[in-house]
mmCIF file with all atom_site columns, C-alpha atoms in Angstrom:
data_model
loop_
_atom_site.group_PDB
_atom_site.id
_atom_site.type_symbol
_atom_site.label_atom_id
_atom_site.label_alt_id
_atom_site.label_comp_id
_atom_site.label_asym_id
_atom_site.label_entity_id
_atom_site.label_seq_id
_atom_site.pdbx_PDB_ins_code
_atom_site.Cartn_x
_atom_site.Cartn_y
_atom_site.Cartn_z
_atom_site.occupancy
_atom_site.B_iso_or_equiv
_atom_site.pdbx_formal_charge
_atom_site.auth_seq_id
_atom_site.auth_comp_id
_atom_site.auth_asym_id
_atom_site.auth_atom_id
_atom_site.pdbx_PDB_model_num
ATOM 1   C CA . ASN A 1 1   ? -34.458 30.463  -27.089 1.00 64.00 ? 67  ASN A CA 1
ATOM 2   C CA . ASN A 1 2   ? -34.793 33.752  -25.128 1.00 88.00 ? 68  ASN A CA 1
ATOM 3   C CA . ALA A 1 3   ? -33.229 32.658  -21.790 1.00 91.00 ? 69  ALA A CA 1
ATOM 4   C CA . THR A 1 4   ? -30.773 35.264  -20.360 1.00 94.00 ? 70  THR A CA 1
ATOM 5   C CA . SER A 1 5   ? -29.463 33.198  -17.540 1.00 96.00 ? 71  SER A CA 1
ATOM 6   C CA . PHE A 1 6   ? -28.688 29.391  -17.010 1.00 97.00 ? 72  PHE A CA 1
ATOM 7   C CA . GLU A 1 7   ? -28.296 27.291  -13.917 1.00 97.00 ? 73  GLU A CA 1
ATOM 8   C CA . TRP A 1 8   ? -27.052 23.826  -14.442 1.00 98.00 ? 74  TRP A CA 1
ATOM 9   C CA . HIS A 1 9   ? -26.797 20.899  -12.002 1.00 98.00 ? 75  HIS A CA 1
ATOM 10  C CA . PHE A 1 10  ? -24.902 17.963  -12.790 1.00 97.00 ? 76  PHE A CA 1
ATOM 11  C CA . GLN A 1 11  ? -25.449 14.840  -10.604 1.00 96.00 ? 77  GLN A CA 1
ATOM 12  C CA . GLY A 1 12  ? -22.184 12.901  -10.290 1.00 94.00 ? 78  GLY A CA 1
ATOM 13  C CA . GLY A 1 13  ? -20.593 15.318  -12.690 1.00 94.00 ? 79  GLY A CA 1
ATOM 14  C CA . SER A 1 14  ? -17.353 17.572  -12.770 1.00 96.00 ? 80  SER A CA 1
ATOM 15  C CA . PRO A 1 15  ? -18.152 20.359  -12.318 1.00 97.00 ? 81  PRO A CA 1
ATOM 16  C CA . SER A 1 16  ? -21.364 19.694  -10.331 1.00 96.00 ? 82  SER A CA 1
ATOM 17  C CA . SER A 1 17  ? -22.910 23.042  -11.469 1.00 97.00 ? 83  SER A CA 1
ATOM 18  C CA . SER A 1 18  ? -22.327 25.831  -14.371 1.00 97.00 ? 84  SER A CA 1
ATOM 19  C CA . ASN A 1 19  ? -23.897 29.154  -15.122 1.00 96.00 ? 85  ASN A CA 1
ATOM 20  C CA . LEU A 1 20  ? -22.557 28.714  -18.895 1.00 95.00 ? 86  LEU A CA 1
ATOM 21  C CA . ALA A 1 21  ? -25.141 28.350  -21.680 1.00 94.00 ? 87  ALA A CA 1
ATOM 22  C CA . ASN A 1 22  ? -23.446 25.373  -23.151 1.00 95.00 ? 88  ASN A CA 1
ATOM 23  C CA . PRO A 1 23  ? -21.213 23.704  -20.360 1.00 96.00 ? 89  PRO A CA 1
ATOM 24  C CA . SER A 1 24  ? -18.739 20.727  -20.670 1.00 96.00 ? 90  SER A CA 1
ATOM 25  C CA . VAL A 1 25  ? -18.995 18.165  -17.988 1.00 96.00 ? 91  VAL A CA 1
ATOM 26  C CA . ASN A 1 26  ? -16.933 15.199  -17.099 1.00 95.00 ? 92  ASN A CA 1
ATOM 27  C CA . PHE A 1 27  ? -18.307 11.901  -15.613 1.00 93.00 ? 93  PHE A CA 1
ATOM 28  C CA . ASN A 1 28  ? -15.708 9.475   -14.226 1.00 88.00 ? 94  ASN A CA 1
ATOM 29  C CA . SER A 1 29  ? -17.837 6.282   -13.469 1.00 86.00 ? 95  SER A CA 1
ATOM 30  C CA . GLY A 1 30  ? -20.884 4.733   -14.879 1.00 85.00 ? 96  GLY A CA 1
ATOM 31  C CA . GLY A 1 31  ? -24.455 5.097   -13.668 1.00 90.00 ? 97  GLY A CA 1
ATOM 32  C CA . ILE A 1 32  ? -27.542 7.048   -14.345 1.00 95.00 ? 98  ILE A CA 1
ATOM 33  C CA . PHE A 1 33  ? -27.173 10.839  -13.488 1.00 97.00 ? 99  PHE A CA 1
ATOM 34  C CA . ALA A 1 34  ? -29.830 13.687  -13.299 1.00 97.00 ? 100 ALA A CA 1
ATOM 35  C CA . ILE A 1 35  ? -29.010 16.705  -15.198 1.00 98.00 ? 101 ILE A CA 1
ATOM 36  C CA . THR A 1 36  ? -31.048 19.723  -14.135 1.00 97.00 ? 102 THR A CA 1
ATOM 37  C CA . LEU A 1 37  ? -31.323 23.070  -16.153 1.00 97.00 ? 103 LEU A CA 1
ATOM 38  C CA . ILE A 1 38  ? -33.147 26.271  -14.803 1.00 97.00 ? 104 ILE A CA 1
ATOM 39  C CA . SER A 1 39  ? -33.312 28.778  -17.622 1.00 97.00 ? 105 SER A CA 1
ATOM 40  C CA . SER A 1 40  ? -34.462 32.279  -16.613 1.00 96.00 ? 106 SER A CA 1
ATOM 41  C CA . ASN A 1 41  ? -35.444 35.700  -18.260 1.00 95.00 ? 107 ASN A CA 1
ATOM 42  C CA . ALA A 1 42  ? -37.119 38.730  -17.170 1.00 94.00 ? 108 ALA A CA 1
ATOM 43  C CA . ALA A 1 43  ? -40.464 36.794  -17.599 1.00 94.00 ? 109 ALA A CA 1
ATOM 44  C CA . GLY A 1 44  ? -39.476 34.050  -15.373 1.00 94.00 ? 110 GLY A CA 1
ATOM 45  C CA . SER A 1 45  ? -37.838 30.809  -15.281 1.00 96.00 ? 111 SER A CA 1
ATOM 46  C CA . ASP A 1 46  ? -38.546 27.002  -16.169 1.00 96.00 ? 112 ASP A CA 1
ATOM 47  C CA . THR A 1 47  ? -36.902 23.843  -14.868 1.00 97.00 ? 113 THR A CA 1
ATOM 48  C CA . ILE A 1 48  ? -36.097 20.625  -16.703 1.00 97.00 ? 114 ILE A CA 1
ATOM 49  C CA . THR A 1 49  ? -34.362 17.377  -15.418 1.00 97.00 ? 115 THR A CA 1
ATOM 50  C CA . GLN A 1 50  ? -33.180 14.520  -17.791 1.00 97.00 ? 116 GLN A CA 1
ATOM 51  C CA . ASN A 1 51  ? -31.572 11.400  -16.959 1.00 97.00 ? 117 ASN A CA 1
ATOM 52  C CA . LEU A 1 52  ? -28.048 10.603  -18.396 1.00 96.00 ? 118 LEU A CA 1
ATOM 53  C CA . ALA A 1 53  ? -26.940 6.908   -18.644 1.00 93.00 ? 119 ALA A CA 1
ATOM 54  C CA . ILE A 1 54  ? -23.217 6.574   -18.430 1.00 91.00 ? 120 ILE A CA 1
ATOM 55  C CA . GLU A 1 55  ? -21.601 3.095   -19.312 1.00 87.00 ? 121 GLU A CA 1
ATOM 56  C CA . GLU A 1 56  ? -18.265 1.958   -17.885 1.00 88.00 ? 122 GLU A CA 1
ATOM 57  C CA . GLY A 1 57  ? -15.724 0.043   -19.879 1.00 91.00 ? 123 GLY A CA 1
ATOM 58  C CA . ALA A 1 58  ? -15.385 -3.538  -19.237 1.00 95.00 ? 124 ALA A CA 1
ATOM 59  C CA . GLN A 1 59  ? -13.323 -4.645  -16.451 1.00 96.00 ? 125 GLN A CA 1
ATOM 60  C CA . SER A 1 60  ? -11.635 -7.969  -16.437 1.00 98.00 ? 126 SER A CA 1
ATOM 61  C CA . ALA A 1 61  ? -11.674 -10.211 -13.278 1.00 98.00 ? 127 ALA A CA 1
ATOM 62  C CA . PHE A 1 62  ? -11.537 -13.932 -12.783 1.00 98.00 ? 128 PHE A CA 1
ATOM 63  C CA . THR A 1 63  ? -10.683 -16.681 -10.263 1.00 98.00 ? 129 THR A CA 1
ATOM 64  C CA . PHE A 1 64  ? -9.657  -20.265 -10.840 1.00 97.00 ? 130 PHE A CA 1
ATOM 65  C CA . ASP A 1 65  ? -9.672  -23.768 -9.075  1.00 96.00 ? 131 ASP A CA 1
ATOM 66  C CA . TYR A 1 66  ? -6.956  -26.178 -9.245  1.00 92.00 ? 132 TYR A CA 1
ATOM 67  C CA . THR A 1 67  ? -6.096  -29.460 -7.449  1.00 90.00 ? 133 THR A CA 1
ATOM 68  C CA . ILE A 1 68  ? -2.420  -30.197 -7.004  1.00 87.00 ? 134 ILE A CA 1
ATOM 69  C CA . GLY A 1 69  ? -1.645  -33.324 -8.661  1.00 86.00 ? 135 GLY A CA 1
ATOM 70  C CA . GLU A 1 70  ? -3.863  -32.542 -11.634 1.00 90.00 ? 136 GLU A CA 1
ATOM 71  C CA . THR A 1 71  ? -3.099  -30.792 -14.938 1.00 93.00 ? 137 THR A CA 1
ATOM 72  C CA . GLN A 1 72  ? -6.609  -29.387 -15.320 1.00 95.00 ? 138 GLN A CA 1
ATOM 73  C CA . ALA A 1 73  ? -8.011  -26.284 -13.735 1.00 97.00 ? 139 ALA A CA 1
ATOM 74  C CA . SER A 1 74  ? -11.400 -24.579 -13.936 1.00 98.00 ? 140 SER A CA 1
ATOM 75  C CA . PHE A 1 75  ? -11.623 -20.800 -14.558 1.00 98.00 ? 141 PHE A CA 1
ATOM 76  C CA . TYR A 1 76  ? -14.547 -18.405 -13.534 1.00 98.00 ? 142 TYR A CA 1
ATOM 77  C CA . SER A 1 77  ? -15.108 -14.755 -15.109 1.00 98.00 ? 143 SER A CA 1
ATOM 78  C CA . GLN A 1 78  ? -15.927 -12.212 -12.873 1.00 98.00 ? 144 GLN A CA 1
ATOM 79  C CA . ALA A 1 79  ? -15.864 -9.586  -15.714 1.00 98.00 ? 145 ALA A CA 1
ATOM 80  C CA . THR A 1 80  ? -18.162 -6.626  -15.210 1.00 95.00 ? 146 THR A CA 1
ATOM 81  C CA . ASP A 1 81  ? -19.773 -4.262  -17.770 1.00 93.00 ? 147 ASP A CA 1
ATOM 82  C CA . ALA A 1 82  ? -18.657 -6.699  -20.500 1.00 96.00 ? 148 ALA A CA 1
ATOM 83  C CA . ASP A 1 83  ? -20.613 -7.377  -23.620 1.00 95.00 ? 149 ASP A CA 1
ATOM 84  C CA . SER A 1 84  ? -18.408 -10.453 -24.288 1.00 98.00 ? 150 SER A CA 1
ATOM 85  C CA . ILE A 1 85  ? -15.353 -12.099 -22.968 1.00 98.00 ? 151 ILE A CA 1
ATOM 86  C CA . GLN A 1 86  ? -12.592 -14.404 -24.318 1.00 98.00 ? 152 GLN A CA 1
ATOM 87  C CA . TRP A 1 87  ? -10.273 -16.799 -22.463 1.00 98.00 ? 153 TRP A CA 1
ATOM 88  C CA . ILE A 1 88  ? -6.718  -17.105 -23.937 1.00 98.00 ? 154 ILE A CA 1
ATOM 89  C CA . PHE A 1 89  ? -4.360  -19.789 -22.757 1.00 97.00 ? 155 PHE A CA 1
ATOM 90  C CA . ASP A 1 90  ? -0.518  -20.225 -23.475 1.00 93.00 ? 156 ASP A CA 1
ATOM 91  C CA . ASP A 1 91  ? -1.195  -23.076 -26.004 1.00 93.00 ? 157 ASP A CA 1
ATOM 92  C CA . GLY A 1 92  ? -3.398  -20.734 -28.023 1.00 94.00 ? 158 GLY A CA 1
ATOM 93  C CA . THR A 1 93  ? -6.619  -22.348 -26.907 1.00 96.00 ? 159 THR A CA 1
ATOM 94  C CA . THR A 1 94  ? -9.465  -19.913 -26.418 1.00 98.00 ? 160 THR A CA 1
ATOM 95  C CA . SER A 1 95  ? -13.139 -19.901 -25.013 1.00 98.00 ? 161 SER A CA 1
ATOM 96  C CA . THR A 1 96  ? -15.957 -17.342 -24.854 1.00 98.00 ? 162 THR A CA 1
ATOM 97  C CA . GLN A 1 97  ? -17.800 -19.239 -22.040 1.00 98.00 ? 163 GLN A CA 1
ATOM 98  C CA . ASP A 1 98  ? -18.120 -17.615 -18.531 1.00 97.00 ? 164 ASP A CA 1
ATOM 99  C CA . THR A 1 99  ? -16.797 -20.808 -16.907 1.00 98.00 ? 165 THR A CA 1
ATOM 100 C CA . THR A 1 100 ? -14.319 -22.909 -18.673 1.00 98.00 ? 166 THR A CA 1
ATOM 101 C CA . THR A 1 101 ? -11.667 -25.657 -18.064 1.00 97.00 ? 167 THR A CA 1
ATOM 102 C CA . HIS A 1 102 ? -8.262  -26.026 -19.439 1.00 98.00 ? 168 HIS A CA 1
ATOM 103 C CA . ASP A 1 103 ? -5.890  -28.965 -19.254 1.00 97.00 ? 169 ASP A CA 1
ATOM 104 C CA . PHE A 1 104 ? -2.297  -27.725 -19.332 1.00 96.00 ? 170 PHE A CA 1
ATOM 105 C CA . GLY A 1 105 ? -0.998  -31.333 -19.916 1.00 92.00 ? 171 GLY A CA 1
ATOM 106 C CA . ALA A 1 106 ? 2.177   -31.124 -17.871 1.00 89.00 ? 172 ALA A CA 1
ATOM 107 C CA . ASP A 1 107 ? 3.966   -29.585 -14.936 1.00 88.00 ? 173 ASP A CA 1
ATOM 108 C CA . GLY A 1 108 ? 4.894   -25.878 -15.406 1.00 90.00 ? 174 GLY A CA 1
ATOM 109 C CA . ILE A 1 109 ? 4.014   -22.273 -14.937 1.00 94.00 ? 175 ILE A CA 1
ATOM 110 C CA . TYR A 1 110 ? 1.308   -21.116 -17.389 1.00 97.00 ? 176 TYR A CA 1
ATOM 111 C CA . SER A 1 111 ? -0.502  -17.811 -18.076 1.00 97.00 ? 177 SER A CA 1
ATOM 112 C CA . ALA A 1 112 ? -4.380  -17.540 -18.300 1.00 98.00 ? 178 ALA A CA 1
ATOM 113 C CA . ALA A 1 113 ? -5.752  -14.361 -19.642 1.00 98.00 ? 179 ALA A CA 1
ATOM 114 C CA . LEU A 1 114 ? -9.297  -13.154 -19.682 1.00 98.00 ? 180 LEU A CA 1
ATOM 115 C CA . ALA A 1 115 ? -10.173 -10.392 -22.174 1.00 98.00 ? 181 ALA A CA 1
ATOM 116 C CA . ALA A 1 116 ? -13.442 -8.401  -21.590 1.00 98.00 ? 182 ALA A CA 1
ATOM 117 C CA . PHE A 1 117 ? -15.028 -6.294  -24.225 1.00 98.00 ? 183 PHE A CA 1
ATOM 118 C CA . SER A 1 118 ? -17.547 -3.439  -24.373 1.00 96.00 ? 184 SER A CA 1
ATOM 119 C CA . ASN A 1 119 ? -18.289 -0.520  -26.439 1.00 92.00 ? 185 ASN A CA 1
ATOM 120 C CA . CYS A 1 120 ? -17.060 1.801   -23.899 1.00 91.00 ? 186 CYS A CA 1
ATOM 121 C CA . GLY A 1 121 ? -13.592 0.166   -23.379 1.00 92.00 ? 187 GLY A CA 1
ATOM 122 C CA . ASN A 1 122 ? -11.893 -3.252  -23.120 1.00 96.00 ? 188 ASN A CA 1
ATOM 123 C CA . ASP A 1 123 ? -9.743  -4.864  -20.338 1.00 97.00 ? 189 ASP A CA 1
ATOM 124 C CA . THR A 1 124 ? -7.463  -7.855  -20.113 1.00 98.00 ? 190 THR A CA 1
ATOM 125 C CA . LEU A 1 125 ? -6.284  -9.520  -16.912 1.00 98.00 ? 191 LEU A CA 1
ATOM 126 C CA . ILE A 1 126 ? -3.363  -12.102 -16.878 1.00 98.00 ? 192 ILE A CA 1
ATOM 127 C CA . GLN A 1 127 ? -2.787  -14.474 -14.055 1.00 98.00 ? 193 GLN A CA 1
ATOM 128 C CA . GLU A 1 128 ? -0.079  -17.088 -13.593 1.00 97.00 ? 194 GLU A CA 1
ATOM 129 C CA . ILE A 1 129 ? -0.914  -20.859 -12.565 1.00 95.00 ? 195 ILE A CA 1
ATOM 130 C CA . GLU A 1 130 ? 1.522   -23.271 -11.347 1.00 93.00 ? 196 GLU A CA 1
ATOM 131 C CA . ILE A 1 131 ? 0.932   -27.001 -12.344 1.00 92.00 ? 197 ILE A CA 1
ATOM 132 C CA . VAL A 1 132 ? 2.568   -29.609 -10.029 1.00 88.00 ? 198 VAL A CA 1
ATOM 133 C CA . THR A 1 133 ? 1.912   -33.188 -10.422 1.00 85.00 ? 199 THR A CA 1
ATOM 134 C CA . PRO A 1 134 ? 3.366   -36.133 -8.382  1.00 85.00 ? 200 PRO A CA 1
ATOM 135 C CA . PRO A 1 135 ? 6.733   -37.351 -9.324  1.00 86.00 ? 201 PRO A CA 1
ATOM 136 C CA . THR A 1 136 ? 7.468   -40.701 -10.743 1.00 87.00 ? 202 THR A CA 1
ATOM 137 C CA . ALA A 1 137 ? 10.357  -42.451 -8.751  1.00 92.00 ? 203 ALA A CA 1
ATOM 138 C CA . ASP A 1 138 ? 12.750  -44.516 -10.784 1.00 93.00 ? 204 ASP A CA 1
ATOM 139 C CA . PHE A 1 139 ? 16.506  -45.333 -10.548 1.00 95.00 ? 205 PHE A CA 1
ATOM 140 C CA . GLU A 1 140 ? 19.146  -47.488 -11.906 1.00 96.00 ? 206 GLU A CA 1
ATOM 141 C CA . LEU A 1 141 ? 22.355  -48.839 -10.187 1.00 95.00 ? 207 LEU A CA 1
ATOM 142 C CA . ASN A 1 142 ? 25.798  -49.013 -11.947 1.00 94.00 ? 208 ASN A CA 1
ATOM 143 C CA . ALA A 1 143 ? 26.297  -52.602 -10.929 1.00 92.00 ? 209 ALA A CA 1
ATOM 144 C CA . SER A 1 144 ? 24.018  -55.198 -9.505  1.00 87.00 ? 210 SER A CA 1
ATOM 145 C CA . SER A 1 145 ? 26.374  -57.401 -7.738  1.00 89.00 ? 211 SER A CA 1
ATOM 146 C CA . GLY A 1 146 ? 30.094  -57.461 -6.752  1.00 87.00 ? 212 GLY A CA 1
ATOM 147 C CA . CYS A 1 147 ? 32.777  -58.357 -3.902  1.00 89.00 ? 213 CYS A CA 1
ATOM 148 C CA . ALA A 1 148 ? 32.697  -56.823 -0.464  1.00 88.00 ? 214 ALA A CA 1
ATOM 149 C CA . PRO A 1 149 ? 33.357  -54.259 0.177   1.00 92.00 ? 215 PRO A CA 1
ATOM 150 C CA . PHE A 1 150 ? 31.199  -53.211 -2.774  1.00 92.00 ? 216 PHE A CA 1
ATOM 151 C CA . THR A 1 151 ? 30.249  -49.722 -3.812  1.00 94.00 ? 217 THR A CA 1
ATOM 152 C CA . VAL A 1 152 ? 27.227  -49.234 -5.880  1.00 95.00 ? 218 VAL A CA 1
ATOM 153 C CA . GLN A 1 153 ? 26.122  -45.656 -7.676  1.00 95.00 ? 219 GLN A CA 1
ATOM 154 C CA . ALA A 1 154 ? 22.535  -44.929 -7.784  1.00 95.00 ? 220 ALA A CA 1
ATOM 155 C CA . SER A 1 155 ? 21.306  -42.736 -10.706 1.00 95.00 ? 221 SER A CA 1
ATOM 156 C CA . ASP A 1 156 ? 18.231  -40.960 -10.305 1.00 95.00 ? 222 ASP A CA 1
ATOM 157 C CA . LEU A 1 157 ? 15.871  -41.538 -13.232 1.00 94.00 ? 223 LEU A CA 1
ATOM 158 C CA . SER A 1 158 ? 12.725  -39.961 -11.554 1.00 90.00 ? 224 SER A CA 1
ATOM 159 C CA . SER A 1 159 ? 10.549  -37.478 -13.460 1.00 82.00 ? 225 SER A CA 1
ATOM 160 C CA . SER A 1 160 ? 11.651  -34.086 -13.974 1.00 77.00 ? 226 SER A CA 1
ATOM 161 C CA . ASN A 1 161 ? 9.399   -32.588 -11.259 1.00 76.00 ? 227 ASN A CA 1
ATOM 162 C CA . THR A 1 162 ? 11.047  -34.334 -8.314  1.00 84.00 ? 228 THR A CA 1
ATOM 163 C CA . THR A 1 163 ? 12.379  -31.726 -5.762  1.00 85.00 ? 229 THR A CA 1
ATOM 164 C CA . SER A 1 164 ? 13.580  -33.918 -3.074  1.00 91.00 ? 230 SER A CA 1
ATOM 165 C CA . TRP A 1 165 ? 14.998  -37.578 -2.549  1.00 94.00 ? 231 TRP A CA 1
ATOM 166 C CA . SER A 1 166 ? 14.990  -40.015 0.311   1.00 94.00 ? 232 SER A CA 1
ATOM 167 C CA . TRP A 1 167 ? 16.993  -43.112 -0.115  1.00 95.00 ? 233 TRP A CA 1
ATOM 168 C CA . SER A 1 168 ? 16.961  -46.107 1.962   1.00 94.00 ? 234 SER A CA 1
ATOM 169 C CA . ALA A 1 169 ? 19.826  -48.648 1.596   1.00 94.00 ? 235 ALA A CA 1
ATOM 170 C CA . PRO A 1 170 ? 19.484  -51.115 4.620   1.00 94.00 ? 236 PRO A CA 1
ATOM 171 C CA . GLY A 1 171 ? 22.978  -52.814 5.484   1.00 91.00 ? 237 GLY A CA 1
ATOM 172 C CA . ALA A 1 172 ? 24.859  -50.050 3.403   1.00 92.00 ? 238 ALA A CA 1
ATOM 173 C CA . THR A 1 173 ? 27.055  -47.236 4.397   1.00 92.00 ? 239 THR A CA 1
ATOM 174 C CA . PRO A 1 174 ? 25.467  -44.841 4.679   1.00 95.00 ? 240 PRO A CA 1
ATOM 175 C CA . ASP A 1 175 ? 22.247  -46.582 4.858   1.00 94.00 ? 241 ASP A CA 1
ATOM 176 C CA . THR A 1 176 ? 20.003  -43.470 3.920   1.00 95.00 ? 242 THR A CA 1
ATOM 177 C CA . SER A 1 177 ? 20.799  -40.453 1.808   1.00 96.00 ? 243 SER A CA 1
ATOM 178 C CA . SER A 1 178 ? 18.917  -37.239 0.558   1.00 95.00 ? 244 SER A CA 1
ATOM 179 C CA . GLN A 1 179 ? 21.144  -36.731 -2.411  1.00 94.00 ? 245 GLN A CA 1
ATOM 180 C CA . GLN A 1 180 ? 19.886  -37.083 -6.057  1.00 95.00 ? 246 GLN A CA 1
ATOM 181 C CA . ASN A 1 181 ? 22.613  -39.675 -6.990  1.00 95.00 ? 247 ASN A CA 1
ATOM 182 C CA . PRO A 1 182 ? 24.067  -41.286 -3.966  1.00 96.00 ? 248 PRO A CA 1
ATOM 183 C CA . SER A 1 183 ? 26.730  -43.980 -3.509  1.00 95.00 ? 249 SER A CA 1
ATOM 184 C CA . PHE A 1 184 ? 26.219  -46.872 -0.904  1.00 95.00 ? 250 PHE A CA 1
ATOM 185 C CA . THR A 1 185 ? 28.895  -49.378 0.126   1.00 94.00 ? 251 THR A CA 1
ATOM 186 C CA . TYR A 1 186 ? 28.102  -52.973 1.253   1.00 91.00 ? 252 TYR A CA 1
#
């Protein structure tokens, strides 16, 4: 090599140009970038352009569908630049499918994670999902008969996901209540 001057141009690079013989350049995003070198000496110059392919690391992204009242949800990978993915759920269940379903089994707040892998970097996204199913109403009375005036205590035995109560006791005082464990007098 008998070049005495160098003129580099780096599409998408930082720096975008250099006059050094062996420059260093950074590329902060993926893509195909043209690199041009014009080398010169007293006899003239020559130009060469080559393309450089830069891959980005995997980026994890996903959405999910869930119907209130059900314990199963569907998950959809939107990962980019990933060679492979893995879903990870709270109970240890995993999947490597782009689209998967998971049954959480009961009410609660759960985590779903999507790990995306590539040779250029990995990424994991964790999202929470709240499972809410309809409550099951149930109660017992402390007595089923007595002499007037008679006060009966109602004890709520509804499922644990119950968040409000609406009692109706026609002929009692009071005849309605929103308490969890009300008393009624007949």
